[in-house]
Amino acid sequence: MTSYFLDISPSEGIMKPPSSDTVRLELSLIGLIGVVSLCWGLSINGGFQGYDDLHYFQAAQNWLHNGPSLPTDHWSGRLPYVLLLVISIKLFGVNSAALVAVNSLLLLMIIGTSWWIARLKFDSRSAVFAAILAAVTPLFFRSPQTFYPEALEAALFGLELGLIIIALRSSTARRAAAILVGAGLLGGIALVLRATSAVVPIALACFILLEVGRRPQSALILISSLAAGYVLPLLAEALYYYLLVGQPFYRYAVDSKDGVVTAEM
């Protein structure tokens, strides 16, 4: 990886940029992989299950009918996914197509970001192979008819990681910091979505440390910029609940008292 900011030798890790013909061929292959995977996912007997997906759907309808709403359980508190459904229901109406459209788009994003990340770090064949692996992973190719937020969480992480790789190659500290704040914004949205994303910034900080090497000052600047991006969505969420009910951590209070998850479960 070459970077003036990180003071890495120009001869280290250089890869020739792909030709326009190569890029067109790759994009065609990625498009084909996406279409096949999408058709595969839609052909599987899945569809609306009437449990977790019902909670998300009802939360979205509540937003449409009543405006900004307070969550009553951990499902309705996952605002990034709920708001995506709000937009889709507004476009497609109150039907399963609104759910299929959102999760199909997320599947294509996961395939695309898998190709993108591998293309940034490796070569053309590795990138196409990464896209194929994502397309045949059951958690992902089932997503068009499994209306849960995991696909959104994975898509946000993929975009975040790609931006971090680009930031590490930036020629200036300012540009790297700006890109990392944007990457952190995506990560913060994922953290608002699901608490499982809390492990991601730790992993990414380790990734930055490994990539930067023996440059603690550079690593501190990069990790701090990423952290700044993470804070913004969390502050926005806290402000939202503070304005509605006067409790910035209202969502966590609801989650801790969610009686759906029993001791036996």
PDB file of N, CA and C in Angstrom, residues 88 92-102 147:
ATOM      1  N   SER A  88     -39.354   2.315   1.901  1.00  0.00           N
ATOM      2  CA  SER A  88     -39.797   1.317   0.934  1.00  0.00           C
ATOM      3  C   SER A  88     -41.317   1.174   0.920  1.00  0.00           C
ATOM      4  N   PHE A  92     -43.619   1.438  -2.273  1.00  0.00           N
ATOM      5  CA  PHE A  92     -44.244   0.231  -2.820  1.00  0.00           C
ATOM      6  C   PHE A  92     -45.555  -0.152  -2.154  1.00  0.00           C
ATOM      7  N   GLY A  93     -45.924   0.543  -1.085  1.00  0.00           N
ATOM      8  CA  GLY A  93     -47.174   0.228  -0.410  1.00  0.00           C
ATOM      9  C   GLY A  93     -46.985  -0.798   0.694  1.00  0.00           C
ATOM     10  N   VAL A  94     -48.095  -1.093   1.377  1.00  0.00           N
ATOM     11  CA  VAL A  94     -48.064  -2.034   2.502  1.00  0.00           C
ATOM     12  C   VAL A  94     -48.192  -3.454   1.960  1.00  0.00           C
ATOM     13  N   ASN A  95     -47.075  -4.019   1.561  1.00  0.00           N
ATOM     14  CA  ASN A  95     -47.063  -5.382   1.025  1.00  0.00           C
ATOM     15  C   ASN A  95     -45.653  -5.953   1.148  1.00  0.00           C
ATOM     16  N   SER A  96     -45.519  -7.229   0.818  1.00  0.00           N
ATOM     17  CA  SER A  96     -44.224  -7.896   0.976  1.00  0.00           C
ATOM     18  C   SER A  96     -43.177  -7.365  -0.002  1.00  0.00           C
ATOM     19  N   ALA A  97     -43.633  -6.756  -1.105  1.00  0.00           N
ATOM     20  CA  ALA A  97     -42.682  -6.199  -2.070  1.00  0.00           C
ATOM     21  C   ALA A  97     -41.805  -5.130  -1.425  1.00  0.00           C
ATOM     22  N   ALA A  98     -42.360  -4.389  -0.468  1.00  0.00           N
ATOM     23  CA  ALA A  98     -41.579  -3.362   0.220  1.00  0.00           C
ATOM     24  C   ALA A  98     -40.431  -3.982   1.004  1.00  0.00           C
ATOM     25  N   LEU A  99     -40.674  -5.161   1.577  1.00  0.00           N
ATOM     26  CA  LEU A  99     -39.620  -5.863   2.310  1.00  0.00           C
ATOM     27  C   LEU A  99     -38.614  -6.484   1.354  1.00  0.00           C
ATOM     28  N   VAL A 100     -39.108  -7.085   0.291  1.00  0.00           N
ATOM     29  CA  VAL A 100     -38.220  -7.734  -0.689  1.00  0.00           C
ATOM     30  C   VAL A 100     -37.294  -6.711  -1.331  1.00  0.00           C
ATOM     31  N   ALA A 101     -37.809  -5.544  -1.668  1.00  0.00           N
ATOM     32  CA  ALA A 101     -36.996  -4.526  -2.342  1.00  0.00           C
ATOM     33  C   ALA A 101     -35.816  -4.101  -1.479  1.00  0.00           C
ATOM     34  N   VAL A 102     -36.061  -3.830  -0.193  1.00  0.00           N
ATOM     35  CA  VAL A 102     -34.990  -3.393   0.711  1.00  0.00           C
ATOM     36  C   VAL A 102     -33.924  -4.471   0.845  1.00  0.00           C
ATOM     37  N   PHE A 147     -36.448 -11.080   6.270  1.00  0.00           N
ATOM     38  CA  PHE A 147     -36.543  -9.640   6.470  1.00  0.00           C
ATOM     39  C   PHE A 147     -36.030  -9.232   7.855  1.00  0.00           C
TER      40      PHE A 147
END
